[in-house]
């Protein structure tokens, strides 16, 4: 699964798992499908809290789809 992110600034998220890729970079004003581990980086929470990024996580999208059908 992935997280859809759009950012106001260029940001790099650090992967907590050392065996995979080290960083995931998002460019400003580009919709990007980020891997799930991005949400584990504190930078993700900070950027989301201050409005630097807008993110749609998979479980929120599924919940929104279920309420639209009613």
Coordinates of C-alpha atoms in Angstrom, one line a residue:
X1 CA 0.0 0.0 0.0
X2 CA 1.0 3.6 -0.3
X3 CA 0.2 7.1 1.0
X4 CA -0.8 9.8 -1.5
X5 CA 1.1 13.0 -0.6
X6 CA 1.2 16.5 -2.0
X7 CA 3.7 18.9 -0.4
X8 CA 4.2 22.6 -0.3
X9 CA 8.0 22.1 0.2
X10 CA 10.7 19.6 -0.9
X11 CA 10.9 17.1 2.0
X12 CA 12.9 13.9 2.7
X13 CA 11.5 11.2 4.9
X14 CA 14.0 8.7 6.6
X15 CA 13.3 5.0 6.4
X16 CA 13.5 3.4 9.9
X17 CA 14.3 0.0 8.2
X18 CA 18.0 0.2 7.4
X19 CA 17.8 -2.7 4.8
X20 CA 15.7 -0.7 2.3
X21 CA 16.0 2.6 0.7
X22 CA 17.3 5.3 3.1
X23 CA 15.2 8.3 2.1
X24 CA 12.0 9.1 0.2
X25 CA 11.9 12.6 -1.3
X26 CA 8.7 14.5 -2.2
X27 CA 8.8 17.5 -4.5
X28 CA 6.7 20.6 -4.0
X29 CA 3.3 20.6 -5.7
X30 CA 3.7 17.1 -7.1
X31 CA 1.2 14.3 -6.1
X32 CA 3.4 11.4 -5.0
X33 CA 2.6 7.8 -3.9
X34 CA 4.8 7.3 -0.9
X35 CA 5.6 3.9 0.8
X36 CA 3.8 3.2 4.1
X37 CA 7.0 3.5 6.1
X38 CA 7.0 7.3 5.5
X39 CA 4.3 7.6 8.2
X40 CA 6.8 6.2 10.8
X41 CA 9.1 9.2 10.3
X42 CA 8.5 12.1 12.8
X43 CA 9.0 14.5 9.9
X44 CA 5.7 13.1 8.4
X45 CA 3.7 13.9 11.6
X46 CA 5.3 17.4 11.9
X47 CA 4.7 18.3 8.2
X48 CA 1.1 17.1 8.4
X49 CA 0.4 19.0 11.6
X50 CA 1.7 22.3 10.3
X51 CA 0.0 21.9 6.9
X52 CA 3.2 21.5 4.8
X53 CA 1.8 18.2 3.4
X54 CA -1.6 16.9 2.7
X55 CA -1.8 13.1 2.8
X56 CA -4.5 10.5 2.0
X57 CA -3.7 7.3 3.8
X58 CA -5.2 4.0 2.4
X59 CA -7.5 3.3 5.4
X60 CA -9.0 6.8 5.3
X61 CA -9.7 6.4 1.6
X62 CA -11.5 3.1 2.2
X63 CA -13.6 4.6 5.0
X64 CA -14.5 7.6 2.8
X65 CA -15.6 5.2 0.0
X66 CA -17.9 3.3 2.4
X67 CA -19.6 6.4 3.7
X68 CA -20.2 7.7 0.1
X69 CA -22.1 4.6 -0.8
X70 CA -24.7 5.1 1.9

